[in-house]
Amino acid sequence: MSEYVLALDEGTSSARAIAFDREARARAVAQHPFESRFPHSGWVEQDAAAIWQVQLQAASEVAEQCGGWGQMSAIGITNQRETTIVWDRATGEPVGPAIVWQCRRTSSACSELANAGHEQTVTQRTGLVLDPYFSGTKIAWLLDNVPDARRRAEGGELAFGTVDSWLVYQLTNGATHVIDRTNASRTLLMNLRSGDWDPEMLSLLGVPAAMLPMIVPSCGTMGTTSAEVIGAEIPISGIAGDQQAALFGQACFRPGLVKNTYGTGCFALMHTGAEPSESQHKLLSTTAASAPGRNDFALEGAIFVAGAVVQWLRDELALIDTAADSQAAAQAVADTAGVYMVPAFTGLGAPYWNSEARGILTGLTRGATREQVVRAALESIAYQTRDLVEAMESDCGSKLAEIRVDGGATENDFLMQFQADILGVPVVRPAYSETTALGAAFLAGLATGFWSDTNELEHFWSVDRRFEPSMPDSRRADLYAGWKSAVRRAL
C-alpha cells in the first residue's frame, strides 16, 4: 500500500514538494527557487519551462527520499493563481513568458473596460473586479503581442492555463488539459454561479474558447501522471489555487472561519458556505476548495505586497541581512515614531483596487532610524490585513472571533503580536504552518480514500500559539488613523 500523498506547491518564488503520511505529517520536503523578471515598471514575468523543471526536480527528490514514486498514493497541486501561461498544444512549448499575477501591464486595458461601463457586469458574473491582477486581460495581451498567436488560438493550436493547468499538462505528457474551479474563478472568464466559462466574458475580453481548459472540481481524480515523464502512473486528484488550498489546510470547512496567509502577498479568506456572497466593500467572491459532493464559496481580500516588502528591505535596501533579522530590528525600538510605509510597489489590492498607486514612506524626520523603517515595513503588513478584516466584518455584520494564520511570516512573533493588537482579535498560529501544501494533500487524499472525511482532517489541525490582543483601544485607533492617512497619500 502506498504510504504518502505528494503535494506540489508551486509558489511565486519557489517550487516545493512535500510528502505527507497518514497522520498528515510532513515526511519529506524539497524546495527550489526560480527567478522573476521585471522588464518594465510594474511588469513581472517568469519562465514557464523553468517553473516546470524546478517543480519536477523537487518532486523527484521527495519521491527518492520516500523510497520511490511507488510510495505515492496520489498527487495534489497548489499554485500561484492568476499567473498566465499560453503554450503550443503540439509541442508543449510556451509561446511567451508566464505573466505573473503581480504584473500590471494590462492596467490600461482594464481602465478602458471600466470606462466603457463594464465593471458591474464583470463583478456580477465573476465575483471579481476589473483589475490586471486576474488572468483574462493577461491572456488577451499575449494573443495580441505574440506574432500570429490570436489566429492560432482561435484555431485551437494554442492552450491557456494557470500554473496548475501547466503542471498537469506536463505531468500527463500532454494528455490532460484542465483547470480546477478555484483557479478558474480567478480568470475573469468563469461564471461564478454556474461554474462554467462565461461566453459574455470571453467575448468582452477577446479570449477564444478553443484555447481554454476543462473546468474540474478541486477534489477528484482529473488526470494520471505519465510513466514516460516520471516513471509511474499516479492519480492527480486534488488541485486548488494557493489561497483556497490554505483555507482547506487550515480546516476552515464551515462558514465564518477565516484564515490569512502571509507570503509574497497576503490573502485573507472567509468561508461563506454553499452560496456566493456579494461583497459591498470591494472584496472578491470566489470559489473555495471543497470536499467531494460540495461546492463552497469564500470572500477574499488580496494584498499584493506583504512578505515581498521584507525581501525588498533585504535585497534592494540592504537594511537587514536575512528576513528573520526584521523581528530583532522592529523590537529594538518602542515604535516607528510616526513613520509609515505603504508598500504599493505594484498598486494596492483590496479594498482599494488602485493599480496606479505606488509605494511611499511618510513621517520621516532626520532622527528616523533603520529600525523604525524596518518596523514600519512589518507593521504595513498588519495594517493592510486590518483593511481586509474590517471589510469582511462589514460584509458579514459581525466581528470575527479569531483569525487563523499561515505562511513564512507567521514565524515572526513581533508581526503576529502586532497583528493581534491592531485587529483587536486573537491571531492563531497552527503547529504546522505550511497549510497551503497540506490543503492540496488533503484534497488529493480525500479523493482517493487515503483519508476518510473532513472530520478526520480536523483532528490533524492543532495550535502552536495564540496571540491575544493587548493594545489599548485608543492606541489602536490612533495608529490605524495614521495608516489610513498614509494610504490616502499613496492613492
CSV table of C-alpha atoms in Angstrom, one decimal:
chain,number,residue,atom,x,y,z
A,1,MET,CA,0.0,0.0,0.0
A,2,SER,CA,1.3,3.5,-0.9
A,3,GLU,CA,2.3,5.4,2.2
A,4,TYR,CA,2.2,9.0,1.2
A,5,VAL,CA,0.3,11.8,-0.6
A,6,LEU,CA,2.6,14.1,-2.5
A,7,ALA,CA,1.8,17.8,-2.5
A,8,LEU,CA,3.3,20.0,-5.3
A,9,ASP,CA,3.3,23.6,-4.0
A,10,GLU,CA,4.3,25.9,-6.9
A,11,GLY,CA,4.6,29.4,-5.4
A,12,THR,CA,5.6,32.8,-6.7
A,13,SER,CA,9.3,32.5,-5.9
A,14,SER,CA,9.9,28.8,-5.4
A,15,ALA,CA,8.5,25.3,-6.2
A,16,ARG,CA,8.3,22.8,-3.3
A,17,ALA,CA,7.2,19.2,-2.9
A,18,ILE,CA,6.1,17.7,0.4
A,19,ALA,CA,5.1,14.1,1.1
A,20,PHE,CA,2.5,13.6,3.9
A,21,ASP,CA,1.9,10.4,5.8
A,22,ARG,CA,-1.5,9.1,7.0
A,23,GLU,CA,-1.3,11.3,10.1
A,24,ALA,CA,-0.8,14.4,7.9
A,25,ARG,CA,2.8,14.7,9.0
A,26,ALA,CA,5.4,16.0,6.5
A,27,ARG,CA,7.9,13.2,5.9
A,28,ALA,CA,10.0,14.6,3.1
A,29,VAL,CA,10.5,18.1,1.7
A,30,ALA,CA,12.3,19.6,-1.2
A,31,GLN,CA,12.3,23.2,-2.5
A,32,HIS,CA,13.9,25.1,-5.3
A,33,PRO,CA,13.7,28.8,-6.1
A,34,PHE,CA,13.3,30.3,-9.6
A,35,GLU,CA,13.5,33.9,-10.8
A,36,SER,CA,11.1,36.6,-11.8
A,37,ARG,CA,11.9,39.2,-14.4
A,38,PHE,CA,10.9,42.8,-14.3
A,39,PRO,CA,11.4,44.1,-17.9
A,40,HIS,CA,9.4,47.3,-17.3
A,41,SER,CA,8.0,49.2,-14.4
A,42,GLY,CA,5.1,47.2,-13.0
A,43,TRP,CA,5.7,44.2,-15.2
A,44,VAL,CA,6.5,40.8,-13.7
A,45,GLU,CA,7.3,37.7,-15.8
A,46,GLN,CA,8.6,34.2,-15.3
A,47,ASP,CA,9.9,31.3,-17.5
A,48,ALA,CA,7.1,28.7,-17.6
A,49,ALA,CA,9.6,26.0,-18.7
A,50,ALA,CA,11.7,26.8,-15.6
A,51,ILE,CA,8.7,26.5,-13.4
A,52,TRP,CA,8.0,23.0,-14.6
A,53,GLN,CA,11.7,22.0,-14.4
A,54,VAL,CA,12.2,23.1,-10.7
A,55,GLN,CA,8.8,21.6,-9.7
A,56,LEU,CA,9.7,18.3,-11.3
A,57,GLN,CA,13.1,18.4,-9.6
A,58,ALA,CA,11.6,19.0,-6.2
A,59,ALA,CA,9.0,16.2,-6.7
A,60,SER,CA,11.6,13.7,-7.8
A,61,GLU,CA,13.8,14.5,-4.8
A,62,VAL,CA,10.9,13.9,-2.4
A,63,ALA,CA,9.9,10.6,-4.2
A,64,GLU,CA,13.5,9.4,-3.8
A,65,GLN,CA,13.6,10.3,-0.1
A,66,CYS,CA,10.4,8.2,0.3
A,67,GLY,CA,11.6,5.1,-1.5
A,68,GLY,CA,10.4,5.9,-5.0
A,69,TRP,CA,7.3,7.1,-6.9
A,70,GLY,CA,5.5,3.8,-6.0
A,71,GLN,CA,5.1,5.1,-2.4
A,72,MET,CA,2.9,7.9,-3.6
A,73,SER,CA,-0.8,7.2,-3.3
A,74,ALA,CA,-1.9,10.5,-5.0
A,75,ILE,CA,-0.7,13.9,-6.1
A,76,GLY,CA,-2.2,17.2,-5.0
A,77,ILE,CA,-1.3,20.5,-6.7
A,78,THR,CA,-1.5,24.0,-5.4
A,79,ASN,CA,-0.2,27.0,-7.2
A,80,GLN,CA,0.3,30.8,-7.6
A,81,ARG,CA,-3.0,31.6,-9.1
A,82,GLU,CA,-3.7,34.2,-11.8
A,83,THR,CA,-0.3,33.7,-13.4
A,84,THR,CA,-1.0,33.1,-17.1
A,85,ILE,CA,0.7,30.7,-19.5
A,86,VAL,CA,-0.1,30.1,-23.2
A,87,TRP,CA,1.6,27.2,-24.9
A,88,ASP,CA,1.6,25.2,-28.2
A,89,ARG,CA,-0.6,22.1,-27.9
A,90,ALA,CA,1.6,20.2,-30.4
A,91,THR,CA,5.0,20.8,-28.8
A,92,GLY,CA,4.1,21.8,-25.2
A,93,GLU,CA,6.3,24.8,-25.5
A,94,PRO,CA,5.3,28.2,-24.1
A,95,VAL,CA,4.7,30.9,-26.8
A,96,GLY,CA,5.7,33.7,-24.5
A,97,PRO,CA,6.6,34.5,-20.8
A,98,ALA,CA,4.4,33.4,-17.9
A,99,ILE,CA,2.8,36.7,-16.9
A,100,VAL,CA,2.7,36.7,-13.1
A,101,TRP,CA,-0.3,37.7,-11.0
A,102,GLN,CA,1.6,40.7,-9.8
A,103,CYS,CA,2.1,42.1,-13.3
A,104,ARG,CA,0.3,45.4,-14.1
A,105,ARG,CA,0.9,45.6,-17.9
A,106,THR,CA,-2.8,45.4,-18.6
A,107,SER,CA,-3.8,48.3,-16.4
A,108,SER,CA,-4.8,50.5,-19.4
A,109,ALA,CA,-6.9,47.7,-20.8
A,110,CYS,CA,-8.8,47.3,-17.5
A,111,SER,CA,-9.3,51.1,-17.3
A,112,GLU,CA,-10.7,51.1,-20.8
A,113,LEU,CA,-13.2,48.4,-20.0
A,114,ALA,CA,-14.2,50.2,-16.8
A,115,ASN,CA,-14.6,53.5,-18.6
A,116,ALA,CA,-16.8,51.7,-21.1
A,117,GLY,CA,-19.2,50.7,-18.3
A,118,HIS,CA,-18.4,47.0,-17.9
A,119,GLU,CA,-17.4,46.9,-14.3
A,120,GLN,CA,-20.7,45.9,-12.8
A,121,THR,CA,-21.2,43.2,-15.4
A,122,VAL,CA,-17.8,41.7,-14.6
A,123,THR,CA,-18.5,41.7,-10.8
A,124,GLN,CA,-22.0,40.2,-11.2
A,125,ARG,CA,-20.8,37.4,-13.5
A,126,THR,CA,-17.4,36.6,-12.0
A,127,GLY,CA,-17.4,37.9,-8.4
A,128,LEU,CA,-14.2,39.8,-9.3
A,129,VAL,CA,-13.3,43.4,-10.1
A,130,LEU,CA,-11.7,44.7,-13.3
A,131,ASP,CA,-8.0,44.6,-12.4
A,132,PRO,CA,-4.8,43.5,-14.2
A,133,TYR,CA,-4.3,41.0,-11.2
A,134,PHE,CA,-6.6,38.5,-12.9
A,135,SER,CA,-5.8,36.2,-15.9
A,136,GLY,CA,-8.3,37.3,-18.6
A,137,THR,CA,-6.6,40.5,-19.7
A,138,LYS,CA,-3.2,38.8,-19.5
A,139,ILE,CA,-4.3,36.2,-22.0
A,140,ALA,CA,-5.5,38.9,-24.4
A,141,TRP,CA,-2.2,40.7,-24.0
A,142,LEU,CA,-0.3,37.6,-25.0
A,143,LEU,CA,-2.6,36.9,-28.0
A,144,ASP,CA,-2.1,40.5,-29.2
A,145,ASN,CA,1.6,40.7,-28.7
A,146,VAL,CA,3.0,37.3,-29.7
A,147,PRO,CA,3.1,37.1,-33.5
A,148,ASP,CA,0.2,35.1,-35.0
A,149,ALA,CA,-0.9,34.0,-31.5
A,150,ARG,CA,-4.5,35.1,-31.9
A,151,ARG,CA,-5.1,33.3,-35.1
A,152,ARG,CA,-3.5,30.1,-33.7
A,153,ALA,CA,-5.5,30.3,-30.5
A,154,GLU,CA,-8.8,30.7,-32.5
A,155,GLY,CA,-7.8,27.6,-34.5
A,156,GLY,CA,-7.2,25.5,-31.3
A,157,GLU,CA,-3.5,25.3,-31.8
A,158,LEU,CA,-2.7,27.1,-28.5
A,159,ALA,CA,-3.7,26.3,-24.9
A,160,PHE,CA,-4.2,28.6,-22.0
A,161,GLY,CA,-3.7,27.6,-18.4
A,162,THR,CA,-2.9,28.9,-15.0
A,163,VAL,CA,0.1,27.1,-13.4
A,164,ASP,CA,-2.0,24.1,-12.2
A,165,SER,CA,-3.1,23.5,-15.8
A,166,TRP,CA,0.5,23.8,-17.0
A,167,LEU,CA,1.9,21.3,-14.4
A,168,VAL,CA,-0.9,18.8,-15.1
A,169,TYR,CA,-0.3,19.1,-18.8
A,170,GLN,CA,3.4,18.3,-18.3
A,171,LEU,CA,2.9,15.6,-15.8
A,172,THR,CA,0.4,13.8,-18.1
A,173,ASN,CA,2.6,14.3,-21.1
A,174,GLY,CA,0.0,16.5,-22.8
A,175,ALA,CA,-2.9,14.1,-22.2
A,176,THR,CA,-4.9,16.3,-19.8
A,177,HIS,CA,-5.8,20.0,-20.1
A,178,VAL,CA,-7.8,21.0,-17.1
A,179,ILE,CA,-8.2,23.8,-14.5
A,180,ASP,CA,-9.8,23.4,-11.2
A,181,ARG,CA,-12.8,25.6,-10.1
A,182,THR,CA,-10.7,27.7,-7.7
A,183,ASN,CA,-8.2,28.7,-10.3
A,184,ALA,CA,-10.8,29.1,-13.0
A,185,SER,CA,-12.7,31.5,-10.7
A,186,ARG,CA,-9.7,33.8,-10.8
A,187,THR,CA,-9.5,34.3,-14.6
A,188,LEU,CA,-12.3,36.8,-15.1
A,189,LEU,CA,-13.7,34.2,-17.5
A,190,MET,CA,-15.7,31.8,-15.3
A,191,ASN,CA,-19.3,32.5,-14.3
A,192,LEU,CA,-19.2,32.2,-10.5
A,193,ARG,CA,-22.7,30.7,-10.1
A,194,SER,CA,-22.7,28.2,-13.0
A,195,GLY,CA,-19.1,27.2,-12.7
A,196,ASP,CA,-18.7,27.3,-16.5
A,197,TRP,CA,-16.8,29.5,-18.9
A,198,ASP,CA,-18.9,32.6,-19.5
A,199,PRO,CA,-19.5,33.4,-23.2
A,200,GLU,CA,-20.1,37.1,-22.5
A,201,MET,CA,-16.8,37.4,-20.6
A,202,LEU,CA,-14.9,35.6,-23.3
A,203,SER,CA,-16.3,38.0,-25.9
A,204,LEU,CA,-15.7,41.0,-23.7
A,205,LEU,CA,-12.0,40.2,-23.1
A,206,GLY,CA,-11.3,38.7,-26.6
A,207,VAL,CA,-10.4,35.2,-25.4
A,208,PRO,CA,-11.1,32.3,-27.8
A,209,ALA,CA,-13.0,29.3,-26.2
A,210,ALA,CA,-10.8,26.9,-28.2
A,211,MET,CA,-7.8,27.6,-26.0
A,212,LEU,CA,-9.5,27.0,-22.6
A,213,PRO,CA,-9.0,24.0,-20.3
A,214,MET,CA,-11.9,21.9,-19.0
A,215,ILE,CA,-13.1,23.1,-15.5
A,216,VAL,CA,-12.9,20.3,-12.9
A,217,PRO,CA,-13.7,20.1,-9.2
A,218,SER,CA,-10.8,20.6,-6.7
A,219,CYS,CA,-11.3,17.2,-5.2
A,220,GLY,CA,-11.4,14.2,-7.6
A,221,THR,CA,-9.1,12.4,-10.0
A,222,MET,CA,-8.6,14.6,-13.0
A,223,GLY,CA,-5.6,13.0,-14.6
A,224,THR,CA,-2.8,10.4,-14.2
A,225,THR,CA,0.9,11.0,-14.4
A,226,SER,CA,2.7,9.6,-17.4
A,227,ALA,CA,5.2,6.8,-16.9
A,228,GLU,CA,7.2,8.5,-19.7
A,229,VAL,CA,7.6,11.6,-17.6
A,230,ILE,CA,8.2,10.3,-14.0
A,231,GLY,CA,8.3,6.5,-14.4
A,232,ALA,CA,5.0,5.9,-12.7
A,233,GLU,CA,1.3,6.3,-13.1
A,234,ILE,CA,-0.2,8.2,-10.1
A,235,PRO,CA,-3.6,9.8,-9.9
A,236,ILE,CA,-3.6,13.6,-9.8
A,237,SER,CA,-6.7,14.0,-7.5
A,238,GLY,CA,-6.5,17.4,-5.8
A,239,ILE,CA,-6.0,20.9,-7.2
A,240,ALA,CA,-6.6,24.3,-5.6
A,241,GLY,CA,-5.1,27.8,-6.0
A,242,ASP,CA,-2.8,28.5,-3.2
A,243,GLN,CA,-5.2,30.6,-1.1
A,244,GLN,CA,-8.1,28.2,-1.3
A,245,ALA,CA,-5.7,25.4,-0.5
A,246,ALA,CA,-4.6,27.2,2.6
A,247,LEU,CA,-8.2,27.7,3.7
A,248,PHE,CA,-8.7,24.0,3.3
A,249,GLY,CA,-5.4,23.2,5.0
A,250,GLN,CA,-6.4,25.4,8.0
A,251,ALA,CA,-9.5,23.2,8.4
A,252,CYS,CA,-11.8,26.1,7.6
A,253,PHE,CA,-14.6,23.9,6.4
A,254,ARG,CA,-17.5,25.9,7.9
A,255,PRO,CA,-19.0,29.4,7.2
A,256,GLY,CA,-17.4,32.2,9.2
A,257,LEU,CA,-14.0,30.7,9.6
A,258,VAL,CA,-11.2,32.9,8.4
A,259,LYS,CA,-7.5,32.4,7.5
A,260,ASN,CA,-4.8,34.8,6.4
A,261,THR,CA,-1.8,33.6,4.5
A,262,TYR,CA,1.4,35.7,4.7
A,263,GLY,CA,3.5,35.0,1.6
A,264,THR,CA,4.8,37.2,-1.2
A,265,GLY,CA,1.4,38.8,-0.9
A,266,CYS,CA,-1.2,38.5,1.8
A,267,PHE,CA,-4.5,36.9,1.4
A,268,ALA,CA,-7.5,36.7,3.8
A,269,LEU,CA,-10.3,34.3,3.0
A,270,MET,CA,-13.6,33.7,4.9
A,271,HIS,CA,-15.6,30.6,4.2
A,272,THR,CA,-19.1,31.7,3.3
A,273,GLY,CA,-20.9,28.4,2.6
A,274,ALA,CA,-22.7,26.9,-0.3
A,275,GLU,CA,-23.8,30.2,-1.9
A,276,PRO,CA,-21.5,33.0,-3.2
A,277,SER,CA,-21.6,36.2,-1.1
A,278,GLU,CA,-21.6,39.5,-2.8
A,279,SER,CA,-19.3,42.0,-1.0
A,280,GLN,CA,-20.3,45.6,-0.5
A,281,HIS,CA,-16.7,46.6,0.3
A,282,LYS,CA,-14.7,45.5,-2.7
A,283,LEU,CA,-13.8,42.0,-1.5
A,284,LEU,CA,-13.8,39.2,-4.1
A,285,SER,CA,-16.4,36.4,-4.2
A,286,THR,CA,-14.6,33.3,-5.2
A,287,THR,CA,-14.9,29.5,-5.3
A,288,ALA,CA,-13.5,27.7,-2.2
A,289,ALA,CA,-11.8,24.3,-2.4
A,290,SER,CA,-14.5,21.8,-1.4
A,291,ALA,CA,-14.8,18.2,-0.2
A,292,PRO,CA,-16.5,15.7,-2.6
A,293,GLY,CA,-20.1,16.5,-3.1
A,294,ARG,CA,-19.8,20.1,-2.1
A,295,ASN,CA,-19.4,23.4,-3.9
A,296,ASP,CA,-18.4,26.0,-1.3
A,297,PHE,CA,-17.5,29.7,-1.7
A,298,ALA,CA,-15.4,32.3,0.1
A,299,LEU,CA,-14.9,36.1,0.4
A,300,GLU,CA,-11.3,37.1,-0.3
A,301,GLY,CA,-9.2,40.1,0.3
A,302,ALA,CA,-5.9,40.3,-1.6
A,303,ILE,CA,-2.8,42.3,-0.6
A,304,PHE,CA,-0.2,42.5,-3.4
A,305,VAL,CA,2.9,43.1,-1.2
A,306,ALA,CA,3.4,41.5,2.2
A,307,GLY,CA,6.5,39.3,2.6
A,308,ALA,CA,7.8,40.9,-0.6
A,309,VAL,CA,8.4,44.1,1.4
A,310,VAL,CA,10.8,42.2,3.7
A,311,GLN,CA,12.6,40.9,0.7
A,312,TRP,CA,12.9,44.5,-0.6
A,313,LEU,CA,14.4,45.6,2.7
A,314,ARG,CA,17.0,42.8,2.5
A,315,ASP,CA,17.8,42.7,-1.2
A,316,GLU,CA,17.4,46.2,-2.5
A,317,LEU,CA,18.0,48.4,0.6
A,318,ALA,CA,20.3,46.1,2.5
A,319,LEU,CA,18.7,47.2,5.8
A,320,ILE,CA,18.7,43.6,7.0
A,321,ASP,CA,20.8,40.5,6.2
A,322,THR,CA,18.0,37.9,6.5
A,323,ALA,CA,14.2,38.1,6.7
A,324,ALA,CA,14.5,36.8,10.2
A,325,ASP,CA,16.5,39.9,11.2
A,326,SER,CA,13.4,42.1,10.7
A,327,GLN,CA,12.0,40.9,14.1
A,328,ALA,CA,15.0,42.0,16.1
A,329,ALA,CA,15.2,45.3,14.3
A,330,ALA,CA,11.5,46.0,14.9
A,331,GLN,CA,11.8,45.1,18.6
A,332,ALA,CA,14.8,47.3,19.1
A,333,VAL,CA,12.6,50.4,19.0
A,334,ALA,CA,9.4,51.2,21.0
A,335,ASP,CA,7.5,52.3,17.9
A,336,THR,CA,8.1,53.8,14.5
A,337,ALA,CA,7.9,57.4,15.8
A,338,GLY,CA,5.3,58.2,13.2
A,339,VAL,CA,6.9,56.6,10.2
A,340,TYR,CA,4.5,54.6,8.0
A,341,MET,CA,5.3,52.6,4.9
A,342,VAL,CA,2.7,51.9,2.2
A,343,PRO,CA,4.3,49.1,0.1
A,344,ALA,CA,2.2,49.7,-3.1
A,345,PHE,CA,5.0,48.5,-5.3
A,346,THR,CA,2.5,47.1,-7.8
A,347,GLY,CA,-0.5,49.1,-6.8
A,348,LEU,CA,-2.9,48.5,-4.0
A,349,GLY,CA,-5.3,45.5,-3.9
A,350,ALA,CA,-8.4,45.1,-1.7
A,351,PRO,CA,-10.3,47.1,-0.6
A,352,TYR,CA,-8.8,49.9,-2.7
A,353,TRP,CA,-8.1,48.3,-6.1
A,354,ASN,CA,-5.9,51.1,-7.4
A,355,SER,CA,-3.3,49.8,-9.9
A,356,GLU,CA,-1.6,53.2,-10.2
A,357,ALA,CA,-0.7,53.7,-6.5
A,358,ARG,CA,2.9,53.4,-5.7
A,359,GLY,CA,4.9,52.8,-2.5
A,360,ILE,CA,5.7,55.6,-0.1
A,361,LEU,CA,7.3,56.3,3.2
A,362,THR,CA,5.7,59.0,5.3
A,363,GLY,CA,6.5,60.7,8.6
A,364,LEU,CA,10.3,60.7,8.1
A,365,THR,CA,12.4,63.0,10.2
A,366,ARG,CA,16.2,63.4,10.4
A,367,GLY,CA,16.0,61.2,13.5
A,368,ALA,CA,14.3,58.3,11.7
A,369,THR,CA,16.3,55.1,12.1
A,370,ARG,CA,16.9,51.9,10.2
A,371,GLU,CA,15.0,50.0,12.9
A,372,GLN,CA,12.0,52.3,12.6
A,373,VAL,CA,11.8,51.8,8.8
A,374,VAL,CA,12.0,48.0,9.2
A,375,ARG,CA,9.3,48.1,11.9
A,376,ALA,CA,7.1,50.3,9.6
A,377,ALA,CA,7.5,47.7,6.9
A,378,LEU,CA,6.4,44.9,9.1
A,379,GLU,CA,3.5,47.0,10.5
A,380,SER,CA,2.3,47.7,7.0
A,381,ILE,CA,1.5,44.0,6.6
A,382,ALA,CA,-0.7,44.1,9.7
A,383,TYR,CA,-2.4,47.3,8.7
A,384,GLN,CA,-3.3,46.0,5.3
A,385,THR,CA,-4.7,42.9,6.9
A,386,ARG,CA,-6.9,45.1,9.1
A,387,ASP,CA,-8.2,46.8,6.0
A,388,LEU,CA,-9.4,43.4,4.8
A,389,VAL,CA,-10.8,42.2,8.1
A,390,GLU,CA,-12.8,45.4,8.5
A,391,ALA,CA,-14.3,44.9,5.1
A,392,MET,CA,-15.1,41.3,6.0
A,393,GLU,CA,-16.7,42.3,9.3
A,394,SER,CA,-18.8,44.9,7.5
A,395,ASP,CA,-19.9,42.4,4.9
A,396,CYS,CA,-20.9,39.7,7.4
A,397,GLY,CA,-22.3,42.1,10.0
A,398,SER,CA,-20.3,40.7,13.0
A,399,LYS,CA,-16.8,40.8,14.5
A,400,LEU,CA,-14.5,37.9,13.8
A,401,ALA,CA,-13.8,35.6,16.8
A,402,GLU,CA,-10.3,34.9,15.6
A,403,ILE,CA,-8.1,34.7,12.5
A,404,ARG,CA,-6.0,31.6,11.6
A,405,VAL,CA,-2.7,32.4,10.0
A,406,ASP,CA,-0.1,30.6,8.0
A,407,GLY,CA,2.9,31.3,5.7
A,408,GLY,CA,6.5,32.1,6.3
A,409,ALA,CA,6.0,35.5,8.0
A,410,THR,CA,4.0,33.8,10.8
A,411,GLU,CA,7.3,32.8,12.3
A,412,ASN,CA,7.8,36.5,13.2
A,413,ASP,CA,6.4,36.8,16.7
A,414,PHE,CA,6.6,40.6,16.6
A,415,LEU,CA,4.4,40.7,13.5
A,416,MET,CA,1.9,38.2,14.8
A,417,GLN,CA,1.5,40.1,18.1
A,418,PHE,CA,1.2,43.4,16.4
A,419,GLN,CA,-1.4,41.8,14.1
A,420,ALA,CA,-3.5,40.8,17.0
A,421,ASP,CA,-3.1,44.2,18.6
A,422,ILE,CA,-4.1,46.2,15.6
A,423,LEU,CA,-7.0,43.9,14.8
A,424,GLY,CA,-8.2,43.6,18.4
A,425,VAL,CA,-8.9,39.8,17.9
A,426,PRO,CA,-6.8,36.7,18.6
A,427,VAL,CA,-4.4,35.5,15.9
A,428,VAL,CA,-4.0,31.7,15.9
A,429,ARG,CA,-0.8,30.1,14.5
A,430,PRO,CA,-1.1,26.4,13.8
A,431,ALA,CA,1.5,23.9,14.8
A,432,TYR,CA,2.2,23.2,11.1
A,433,SER,CA,2.5,26.4,9.1
A,434,GLU,CA,2.7,25.1,5.5
A,435,THR,CA,-1.0,24.8,5.3
A,436,THR,CA,-1.1,25.6,1.5
A,437,ALA,CA,0.7,22.3,0.7
A,438,LEU,CA,-1.3,20.5,3.4
A,439,GLY,CA,-4.6,21.7,1.8
A,440,ALA,CA,-3.5,20.2,-1.6
A,441,ALA,CA,-2.6,17.0,0.1
A,442,PHE,CA,-6.0,16.9,1.9
A,443,LEU,CA,-7.9,17.3,-1.3
A,444,ALA,CA,-5.9,14.6,-3.1
A,445,GLY,CA,-6.1,12.2,-0.1
A,446,LEU,CA,-9.9,12.7,0.3
A,447,ALA,CA,-10.5,11.9,-3.4
A,448,THR,CA,-8.6,8.6,-3.3
A,449,GLY,CA,-9.7,7.4,0.2
A,450,PHE,CA,-6.3,8.0,1.8
A,451,TRP,CA,-8.3,10.0,4.4
A,452,SER,CA,-12.0,9.4,5.1
A,453,ASP,CA,-13.6,12.8,5.5
A,454,THR,CA,-13.2,16.3,6.8
A,455,ASN,CA,-13.9,15.2,10.4
A,456,GLU,CA,-10.7,13.2,10.2
A,457,LEU,CA,-8.8,16.1,8.7
A,458,GLU,CA,-9.9,18.5,11.5
A,459,HIS,CA,-8.2,16.3,14.1
A,460,PHE,CA,-4.8,16.9,12.3
A,461,TRP,CA,-5.1,20.7,12.8
A,462,SER,CA,-3.6,21.9,16.1
A,463,VAL,CA,-2.5,25.2,17.6
A,464,ASP,CA,1.1,26.3,18.1
A,465,ARG,CA,0.4,29.7,19.7
A,466,ARG,CA,-2.5,32.0,20.2
A,467,PHE,CA,-1.6,35.7,20.2
A,468,GLU,CA,-4.1,37.7,22.3
A,469,PRO,CA,-4.5,41.5,21.7
A,470,SER,CA,-3.1,43.7,24.5
A,471,MET,CA,-3.0,47.2,22.9
A,472,PRO,CA,-5.3,49.8,24.4
A,473,ASP,CA,-8.2,50.8,22.2
A,474,SER,CA,-7.1,54.4,22.0
A,475,ARG,CA,-3.6,53.5,20.9
A,476,ARG,CA,-5.0,51.1,18.3
A,477,ALA,CA,-7.3,53.8,16.9
A,478,ASP,CA,-4.5,56.4,16.7
A,479,LEU,CA,-2.1,54.0,14.9
A,480,TYR,CA,-4.7,52.9,12.4
A,481,ALA,CA,-5.8,56.5,11.7
A,482,GLY,CA,-2.1,57.3,10.8
A,483,TRP,CA,-2.1,54.3,8.4
A,484,LYS,CA,-5.2,55.5,6.7
A,485,SER,CA,-3.7,58.9,6.2
A,486,ALA,CA,-0.6,57.4,4.7
A,487,VAL,CA,-2.7,55.3,2.3
A,488,ARG,CA,-4.6,58.4,1.2
A,489,ARG,CA,-1.2,59.9,0.2
A,490,ALA,CA,-0.3,56.8,-1.8
A,491,LEU,CA,-3.6,56.9,-3.6
